[in-house]
Amino acid sequence: MRTYQPHTQLHSLQPCLPCLATANLSKRILVCSESKRRRLLDRPFRLGAAPVHTELNVSEVNGSEWEVEWFDEDAEKAHDAATPLHNKLPAEVRYFDTAQIFAKGGDGGKGCVAFRREKYVPKGGPAGGNGGSGGNVWVEADSSLNSLTSFRKQVHYRADNGRPGGGSNMTGANAEDLIIKVPPGTVIRAKGAGEDEPPLAEVVQAGDQALLMTGGRGGRGNASFKSGYNKAPQIADLGEEGRESWLELELKLVADVGIIGVPNAGKSTLLSVITAVQSSCRRHSVRFGMGVDAAKPKVADYPFTTLVPNLGVCEMNYRTTVFADIPGLLEGAHAGRGLGHEFLRHCQRARMLVHIIDGSSPDPVGDFNAIQTELKLFAEELASKPQIVAYNKMDVPESSDYWPDIQQSLEGAGVAPHRMCPISAVSGQGVLELIRMVHAALDELPSEDVATTSAVNLTQVPRRHSEARIDEFSIDVQSESGQQLFLVTGEAIERFAQMTNWDYYEAANRFQKVLEAAGINKALKKKGVAEGDTVIIGDAELAWSDNQSEAALYDAWVSDRKAKGKVAQGVSRWPHPGR
């Protein structure tokens, strides 16, 4: 008896002749190649927490003992039910219209502490320059892109940091901005944002830009701290950290006309004909002034040939019209059945729809009503968009003979006669008439903004990143290992702590004075802070002391520098330790 753990990833397996009369009805036998048999032995598959074991009696098998692979049908069904349909498709045929990326603005450069030392210039004074600003992160619509596939390989986008300041009042160079290219029609939201929160950006037309993340400002050098009270400051700021966030990208194709219908209705064939790729309309292109931006969708005589939306551009009579072929919709697509829910969003930007009816279907009118219901259940505005109904496959007698009856039924469903057109996408019959009807319908529509959200769409870097005040904070008391932790949170105070350069005593003394002026020390005392308790402000972890004098602060600062093995800076003046 040999025991192995079968897997559920089956490729190119053909059913074998019944060779086990005693086979369990819940199992089926499949031929496995020699190379695959070795992979099975080297890498057993685990389904869930427990492996699936199947004992195989070699004596009951006709042929080699390794020609039989057992397949657990119940386990496969459970695996299929837990796996989304969109994720089962190979990456090569999957259409990526959603993505998640991480974007971060560049950090600002730190300020410099320097003094002017020049011959014949006594007491030159402070000359430390400011740091440069970090780069911003922008998003830009690029017409050469039509999906978010590029974000499969790169997820993190970080702008460059600003350069630090230098002596002689030299300001550090600002970093260059980072531009992320996306296809037109992309909506960018912060990950986890609420439904009421507007998106950060929505770029519709090629060349549109919007600001996603701002870079940090540069830290100030000691020349910026010079005053009548302190003429030789030894203090400088660190650069501000750039904003960062995980972002969710969603693509909604921008097209004048969306082509919809049930699977195998002829949508992709019609798109190829409209763009003069595979049809007899190609020979009329010069006569009727038709130019093309060739679309090459996959066309075959079986359902679900089209797995991704396709765009095509038709130039007829010196007029450009963009068509979008939306893959076949199923009944229940609004609830996520099939791939319909993945692509219904692409209909939202279309100004109008061309509804293709399969003339060879047993119930063409029923198919039409089912798709209309799905549009209405997904979004009311989709069902209210203007439509032209194209009755396809007029080249087949079984379809053309029933056109008068179908036309009468469509009129009963509320479709106007001038919005119906019998066509044959294969032969090109009626296609030019359909395009003229589309142009006439577009002319009747008012010009509208194709944006579907109220996105922020910042086009300029704000002068101030935030209006938060330093005295706006909250304190949370936590216990850890018998010791109390005081967490001070507030946008302004956390940013101030992050930009404080603790290598200089004057910076630590300045931070202490800000805590007192903002009322944070008073609030901590009300919360019951005691000697030695830890106070956390942003990334800074401080030890509370009841002695708030400058001498005590200096002693603690020097001790911390020595404990960390750092050279003390800014120690040339009072207060000196022990004096």
XYZ file of C-alpha atoms in Angstrom:
579
model
C 0.000 0.000 0.000
C 1.324 3.432 -0.987
C -0.066 6.621 0.509
C 0.395 10.125 -0.913
C -1.298 13.480 -0.616
C -2.937 14.573 -3.872
C -3.232 18.192 -4.898
C -6.061 20.101 -6.541
C -4.096 21.975 -9.215
C -4.770 19.767 -12.281
C -3.297 20.641 -15.678
C -3.711 18.769 -18.979
C -5.157 15.632 -17.407
C -7.315 13.293 -19.499
C -9.886 10.877 -18.041
C -8.566 7.338 -17.928
C -10.494 4.174 -18.862
C -12.294 2.593 -15.928
C -9.568 0.458 -14.461
C -10.708 0.257 -10.851
C -13.987 -1.527 -10.432
C -13.916 -0.849 -6.725
C -13.405 2.925 -7.111
C -15.311 5.159 -4.717
C -18.130 7.116 -6.394
C -16.857 10.362 -4.844
C -13.464 9.918 -6.529
C -12.476 9.924 -10.182
C -9.283 8.565 -11.738
C -7.069 10.834 -13.847
C -3.916 10.059 -15.779
C -0.823 11.757 -14.393
C 2.433 12.194 -16.319
C 5.758 10.883 -14.998
C 7.171 14.365 -14.442
C 4.077 15.438 -12.594
C 4.168 12.275 -10.503
C 7.621 13.297 -9.292
C 6.379 16.762 -8.411
C 3.532 15.196 -6.435
C 5.932 13.066 -4.434
C 8.375 15.917 -3.816
C 5.748 18.527 -2.897
C 2.559 17.145 -1.347
C -0.451 19.422 -1.272
C -2.194 20.399 1.930
C -5.820 21.444 1.738
C -6.661 23.567 4.728
C -5.243 22.389 8.047
C -5.321 18.643 7.350
C -3.862 16.811 4.323
C -6.073 14.635 2.150
C -4.829 11.044 2.323
C -5.890 8.392 -0.203
C -4.672 4.835 -0.061
C -4.083 3.210 -3.430
C -3.925 -0.565 -3.915
C -1.367 -1.105 -6.646
C -2.580 -4.590 -7.499
C -5.978 -3.236 -8.606
C -4.520 -0.907 -11.235
C -3.923 -1.962 -14.841
C -0.551 -0.545 -15.807
C 2.091 1.361 -13.936
C 1.430 1.903 -10.265
C 2.029 5.668 -10.689
C -0.324 6.249 -13.615
C -3.319 6.901 -11.393
C -4.012 10.134 -9.549
C -6.853 10.252 -7.091
C -8.930 13.379 -7.077
C -11.044 14.388 -4.082
C -14.139 15.920 -5.670
C -15.604 17.221 -2.418
C -12.338 18.936 -1.495
C -12.115 20.492 -4.971
C -15.632 21.903 -4.701
C -14.856 23.397 -1.307
C -11.636 24.908 -2.685
C -13.461 26.371 -5.687
C -16.179 27.881 -3.501
C -13.580 29.673 -1.388
C -11.620 31.025 -4.368
C -12.996 34.101 -6.220
C -13.598 33.477 -9.898
C -11.445 36.424 -10.888
C -8.440 34.948 -9.036
C -8.767 31.569 -10.772
C -7.894 33.062 -14.141
C -4.265 33.043 -15.245
C -2.515 36.383 -14.771
C -1.978 36.670 -18.533
C -5.735 36.852 -19.256
C -6.815 38.631 -16.104
C -7.864 42.257 -16.426
C -6.423 44.344 -13.628
C -8.805 47.233 -13.002
C -8.090 47.454 -9.254
C -4.789 47.717 -7.427
C -3.259 48.716 -4.117
C -0.049 50.722 -3.859
C 1.982 52.422 -1.147
C 2.924 56.052 -1.809
C 5.215 58.217 0.300
C 6.385 61.768 -0.132
C 10.069 62.488 0.334
C 11.443 63.593 3.696
C 12.807 67.081 4.062
C 16.542 67.609 4.438
C 17.865 68.445 7.886
C 19.115 71.892 8.779
C 22.760 72.659 9.373
C 24.557 74.119 12.395
C 27.515 76.145 11.129
C 29.257 79.437 11.824
C 30.978 81.852 9.486
C 34.697 81.573 9.963
C 36.431 83.900 7.568
C 39.564 85.971 7.705
C 39.014 89.579 8.699
C 35.414 88.809 9.688
C 35.313 88.595 13.487
C 32.230 87.071 15.046
C 30.839 85.972 11.703
C 27.758 84.531 13.360
C 25.586 81.532 12.484
C 25.639 80.433 8.839
C 23.815 77.083 8.786
C 21.424 76.715 5.856
C 17.982 75.121 5.714
C 17.336 71.680 4.287
C 15.581 71.138 0.988
C 11.966 69.988 0.652
C 11.116 66.379 -0.077
C 9.540 65.376 -3.378
C 5.773 65.203 -3.824
C 3.906 62.241 -5.301
C 1.606 63.007 -8.228
C -0.678 60.870 -10.345
C -1.005 61.514 -14.087
C -3.308 60.004 -16.684
C -1.418 58.405 -19.566
C -3.338 57.550 -22.747
C -0.895 54.753 -23.603
C -2.150 52.704 -20.611
C -5.476 50.884 -20.482
C -5.171 48.725 -17.337
C -3.460 48.637 -13.942
C -1.285 45.647 -14.843
C 1.926 47.615 -14.267
C 1.159 47.812 -10.553
C 1.502 44.023 -10.235
C 5.287 44.346 -10.372
C 5.793 47.560 -8.394
C 3.760 48.391 -5.326
C 5.871 50.909 -3.390
C 6.382 54.434 -4.729
C 8.624 56.762 -2.725
C 9.705 60.233 -3.741
C 13.286 61.344 -3.137
C 14.334 63.133 0.048
C 15.482 66.731 0.149
C 19.179 67.487 0.487
C 20.513 68.737 3.856
C 21.524 72.340 4.344
C 25.159 73.432 4.311
C 27.451 76.073 5.683
C 27.676 79.593 4.302
C 23.864 79.751 4.426
C 23.551 77.200 1.625
C 20.048 75.758 1.338
C 19.753 72.096 0.409
C 18.323 71.212 -2.984
C 14.657 70.322 -3.246
C 13.936 66.778 -4.384
C 12.223 66.071 -7.682
C 8.580 65.097 -7.648
C 7.510 61.532 -8.394
C 4.806 61.045 -11.049
C 2.812 57.793 -11.135
C 1.342 57.018 -14.556
C -2.166 55.545 -14.606
C -4.711 54.985 -17.390
C -7.386 57.655 -17.882
C -10.439 57.009 -15.741
C -8.559 55.942 -12.602
C -9.977 56.785 -9.169
C -7.560 56.870 -6.213
C -8.765 56.488 -2.639
C -6.991 56.142 0.682
C -7.135 52.540 1.861
C -9.848 52.050 4.450
C -11.478 55.412 3.732
C -15.156 55.683 4.587
C -17.886 55.831 1.978
C -18.580 59.486 2.813
C -14.934 60.466 2.372
C -14.183 61.759 -1.144
C -11.393 60.122 -3.172
C -8.004 61.758 -3.268
C -7.961 62.001 -7.046
C -9.819 61.092 -10.215
C -7.960 61.580 -13.485
C -10.184 61.319 -16.548
C -8.469 62.942 -19.512
C -4.939 62.215 -20.703
C -2.492 64.609 -19.052
C -4.638 65.272 -15.973
C -2.569 65.479 -12.794
C -3.487 65.388 -9.123
C -1.470 65.533 -5.912
C -1.452 62.367 -3.810
C 1.241 62.799 -1.139
C 3.127 65.926 -0.126
C 6.808 65.891 0.683
C 8.138 67.115 3.991
C 9.551 70.595 4.390
C 13.233 71.049 5.087
C 14.521 71.619 8.570
C 15.756 75.040 9.584
C 19.451 75.708 10.058
C 20.871 77.640 12.998
C 20.912 80.868 10.960
C 17.105 80.806 11.114
C 17.157 80.726 14.932
C 19.300 83.833 15.312
C 17.696 86.555 17.421
C 18.665 89.457 19.629
C 18.446 87.160 22.638
C 20.402 84.276 21.082
C 22.976 85.562 18.620
C 24.904 82.269 18.272
C 22.308 79.486 18.375
C 23.464 75.879 18.290
C 20.220 74.311 17.188
C 18.765 73.001 13.941
C 15.662 71.082 12.896
C 15.413 67.717 11.256
C 13.513 67.527 8.009
C 9.798 66.830 8.183
C 8.756 63.338 7.148
C 6.721 63.107 3.968
C 3.119 61.955 4.022
C 2.571 58.268 3.351
C -0.431 56.031 2.860
C -1.692 52.866 1.201
C -3.892 53.747 -1.744
C -6.609 51.870 -3.611
C -6.780 52.360 -7.390
C -9.913 51.638 -9.379
C -10.116 51.948 -13.153
C -13.290 52.939 -14.945
C -12.680 53.045 -18.672
C -13.444 56.308 -20.438
C -15.452 55.704 -23.615
C -18.203 57.409 -25.574
C -20.115 54.182 -26.135
C -20.220 50.977 -24.105
C -21.099 47.739 -25.923
C -23.031 45.365 -23.656
C -24.905 42.099 -24.055
C -25.020 38.456 -23.048
C -21.991 36.199 -23.682
C -21.391 35.243 -27.323
C -23.763 37.924 -28.622
C -21.103 39.322 -30.980
C -19.827 42.323 -29.035
C -16.147 41.737 -29.747
C -16.880 40.964 -33.398
C -18.762 44.251 -33.693
C -15.868 46.142 -32.095
C -13.406 44.595 -34.540
C -15.681 45.569 -37.428
C -16.135 49.129 -36.153
C -12.387 49.552 -35.930
C -11.987 47.890 -39.362
C -9.801 45.018 -38.188
C -11.551 41.839 -39.316
C -14.533 42.884 -41.418
C -15.573 43.916 -44.874
C -16.023 47.507 -43.613
C -12.283 47.846 -44.142
C -12.720 48.313 -47.877
C -15.171 51.179 -47.231
C -12.785 53.068 -44.947
C -11.526 55.432 -47.655
C -14.932 55.964 -49.243
C -16.637 56.928 -46.008
C -13.678 58.664 -44.410
C -13.177 55.952 -41.763
C -9.860 55.794 -39.942
C -9.172 53.370 -37.153
C -7.308 52.776 -33.953
C -7.285 49.019 -34.391
C -8.817 46.898 -31.648
C -7.971 43.205 -31.764
C -10.264 41.399 -29.356
C -10.271 37.621 -29.247
C -13.205 36.289 -31.287
C -14.400 32.677 -31.293
C -17.599 30.669 -31.471
C -18.004 29.889 -27.781
C -19.219 31.838 -24.734
C -16.950 33.938 -22.545
C -14.349 34.428 -25.269
C -13.779 37.984 -24.010
C -12.281 38.084 -20.546
C -11.099 41.709 -20.503
C -12.661 44.982 -21.689
C -11.400 46.203 -25.047
C -11.246 49.760 -26.353
C -11.548 50.739 -30.002
C -11.509 54.121 -31.727
C -13.614 54.721 -34.831
C -12.898 57.758 -37.002
C -15.755 58.205 -39.445
C -16.559 61.397 -41.345
C -13.668 63.101 -39.527
C -15.256 62.331 -36.175
C -13.688 60.229 -33.424
C -15.777 57.908 -31.275
C -14.400 55.608 -28.566
C -16.145 52.249 -28.098
C -15.662 49.926 -25.119
C -16.435 46.217 -25.414
C -17.657 45.059 -21.989
C -17.390 41.263 -21.456
C -20.587 39.267 -21.329
C -22.945 39.845 -18.418
C -24.878 37.125 -16.619
C -28.079 37.206 -14.655
C -26.955 38.071 -11.138
C -23.905 40.059 -12.277
C -24.872 42.968 -9.985
C -24.379 40.623 -7.007
C -20.952 39.458 -8.197
C -21.899 36.401 -10.277
C -19.357 35.653 -12.973
C -17.136 38.571 -13.970
C -19.986 40.985 -14.590
C -19.543 42.895 -11.352
C -15.868 43.416 -12.204
C -16.760 45.172 -15.463
C -20.095 46.874 -14.835
C -18.186 49.826 -13.423
C -16.708 50.461 -16.871
C -20.172 51.289 -18.200
C -20.538 54.176 -15.759
C -18.407 56.620 -17.752
C -19.917 55.776 -21.147
C -22.247 58.453 -22.457
C -24.486 55.870 -24.059
C -24.765 52.100 -24.547
C -25.122 49.811 -27.545
C -27.039 46.715 -26.449
C -26.225 43.711 -28.646
C -28.953 41.046 -28.846
C -27.983 37.547 -29.942
C -30.426 36.688 -32.736
C -29.584 32.976 -32.425
C -30.591 32.877 -28.760
C -33.691 30.873 -27.820
C -35.113 33.977 -26.089
C -33.554 37.219 -27.399
C -36.119 39.457 -25.688
C -35.582 37.612 -22.406
C -31.839 38.219 -22.688
C -32.502 41.916 -23.286
C -34.725 42.206 -20.230
C -32.240 40.307 -18.050
C -29.384 42.667 -18.922
C -31.607 45.695 -18.339
C -32.460 44.368 -14.902
C -28.807 43.843 -14.048
C -27.973 47.426 -15.050
C -30.766 48.780 -12.915
C -29.802 46.695 -9.883
C -26.146 47.689 -10.131
C -26.789 51.426 -10.543
C -29.910 53.318 -11.525
C -27.981 55.727 -13.737
C -26.764 52.835 -15.903
C -30.302 51.780 -16.840
C -31.211 55.400 -17.586
C -28.366 55.901 -20.079
C -29.456 56.211 -23.732
C -29.299 52.903 -25.580
C -29.337 51.657 -29.139
C -30.424 48.041 -29.537
C -28.526 46.140 -32.258
C -30.106 42.851 -33.315
C -27.091 40.797 -34.382
C -26.585 37.756 -36.671
C -28.927 38.838 -39.457
C -26.800 36.729 -41.809
C -28.302 33.594 -40.222
C -31.805 32.741 -41.520
C -32.860 31.468 -38.097
C -32.237 34.998 -36.779
C -33.342 37.233 -39.648
C -36.692 35.459 -40.027
C -37.693 36.469 -36.506
C -36.561 40.112 -36.708
C -40.091 41.559 -37.262
C -41.390 39.703 -34.204
C -38.399 40.774 -32.093
C -38.826 44.373 -33.249
C -42.455 44.357 -32.169
C -41.548 42.886 -28.770
C -38.837 45.505 -28.227
C -41.261 48.285 -29.029
C -43.556 46.810 -26.407
C -40.642 46.952 -23.947
C -40.279 50.691 -24.551
C -37.525 50.790 -27.193
C -38.129 53.472 -29.807
C -38.031 52.331 -33.458
C -35.257 54.793 -34.329
C -33.136 53.222 -31.567
C -33.189 49.711 -33.114
C -30.853 48.473 -35.831
C -30.556 44.977 -37.360
C -26.926 44.130 -38.115
C -24.592 41.299 -38.975
C -21.241 41.876 -37.306
C -19.625 39.087 -39.345
C -20.616 40.398 -42.780
C -20.714 44.101 -41.863
C -24.399 44.452 -42.778
C -25.918 47.484 -41.053
C -22.732 48.460 -39.185
C -22.354 51.831 -40.885
C -26.005 52.595 -40.207
C -25.422 51.693 -36.559
C -22.468 54.084 -36.317
C -24.552 56.884 -37.828
C -27.297 56.193 -35.289
C -24.689 56.353 -32.517
C -23.404 59.717 -33.772
C -26.915 61.105 -33.950
C -27.683 59.930 -30.423
C -24.451 61.450 -29.091
C -25.295 64.766 -30.734
C -28.583 64.858 -28.819
C -26.840 64.413 -25.481
C -25.583 67.462 -23.592
C -21.890 67.701 -22.921
C -21.261 66.282 -19.469
C -18.406 65.719 -17.110
C -17.310 62.100 -17.231
C -16.096 62.255 -13.621
C -18.107 59.937 -11.401
C -16.891 61.094 -7.978
C -16.345 64.327 -6.056
C -12.604 63.759 -5.746
C -10.362 66.325 -4.059
C -8.001 66.573 -7.075
C -5.380 68.931 -5.672
C -3.467 70.515 -8.528
C -1.135 72.680 -6.412
C 0.958 71.954 -3.345
C -0.684 73.633 -0.331
C 1.438 76.208 1.465
C 0.645 74.622 4.814
C 0.136 70.910 5.086
C -2.067 71.171 8.142
C -3.896 73.718 10.255
C -3.443 71.685 13.456
C -2.420 73.629 16.576
C 0.289 72.617 19.008
C -2.149 72.764 21.938
C -4.539 70.271 20.317
C -3.606 66.935 21.860
C -4.932 64.002 23.873
C -3.310 61.805 26.528
C -3.897 58.080 26.911
C -2.634 56.243 29.981
C -1.611 52.591 29.600
C 0.008 50.057 31.923
C 2.836 47.812 30.805
C 4.769 45.482 33.121
C 3.585 47.397 36.162
C 4.743 50.736 34.738
C 2.496 53.494 33.467
C 2.892 54.788 29.919
C 1.530 58.180 28.914
C 0.829 58.448 25.178
C 0.497 62.017 23.971
C -1.131 62.194 20.535
C -1.684 65.235 18.383
C -0.736 66.015 14.801
C 1.191 69.205 15.540
C 3.018 68.044 18.678
C 3.982 64.724 17.064
C 5.359 66.546 14.036
C 7.258 68.917 16.333
C 8.787 65.964 18.203
C 9.767 64.282 14.949
C 11.576 67.396 13.679
C 13.447 68.025 16.949
C 17.143 67.236 16.600
C 18.003 65.711 19.983
C 21.733 65.933 19.245
C 21.666 69.549 20.436
C 20.863 70.572 23.971
C 19.182 73.779 22.865
C 16.729 71.700 20.838
C 15.847 69.614 23.900
C 15.451 72.766 25.995
C 13.210 74.298 23.327
C 11.052 71.160 23.272
C 10.710 71.317 27.064
C 9.487 74.917 26.860
C 6.966 74.051 24.148
C 5.506 71.275 26.334
C 5.038 73.788 29.120
C 3.557 76.486 26.897
C 1.137 74.082 25.176
C -0.213 72.847 28.520
C 1.014 69.277 28.032
C 3.021 69.212 31.273
C 0.002 70.451 33.215
C -2.237 67.839 31.586
C 0.248 65.077 32.403
C 0.294 66.069 36.061
C -3.505 65.883 36.118
C -3.287 62.358 34.721
C -1.033 61.377 37.637
C 2.398 61.206 36.015
C 5.151 60.418 38.519
C 8.939 60.463 38.633
C 10.414 57.979 36.134
C 7.204 57.343 34.169
C 7.553 57.056 30.406
C 5.977 59.710 28.190
C 5.695 58.861 24.470
C 5.160 61.628 21.899
C 5.336 60.299 18.360
C 8.633 58.425 18.031
C 10.167 60.201 21.022
C 10.232 58.266 24.300
C 10.920 60.516 27.317
C 11.321 59.928 31.063
C 9.330 62.230 33.305
C 11.174 64.224 35.970
C 9.598 66.434 38.608
C 12.675 68.687 38.449
C 12.016 70.931 35.441
C 15.133 73.108 35.804
C 17.526 73.620 32.918
C 20.410 72.132 34.905
C 18.462 68.898 35.515
C 17.482 68.765 31.871
C 21.088 69.254 30.808
C 22.323 66.505 33.137
C 19.706 64.111 31.749
C 20.573 65.092 28.165
C 24.307 64.502 28.674
C 23.677 61.153 30.363
C 21.468 60.062 27.464
C 24.095 61.097 24.910
C 26.782 59.120 26.729
C 24.551 56.072 27.097
C 23.938 56.067 23.356
C 27.592 56.596 22.545
C 27.020 59.899 20.811
C 29.287 62.918 20.972
C 27.664 65.740 22.903
C 27.090 68.867 20.860
C 26.121 72.349 21.906
C 27.843 72.209 25.317
C 29.984 75.321 25.129
C 27.753 77.433 27.364
C 25.965 77.236 30.698
C 24.517 75.258 32.286
C 27.407 72.854 32.792
C 26.781 69.676 34.743
C 27.745 69.825 38.423
C 27.958 73.640 38.548
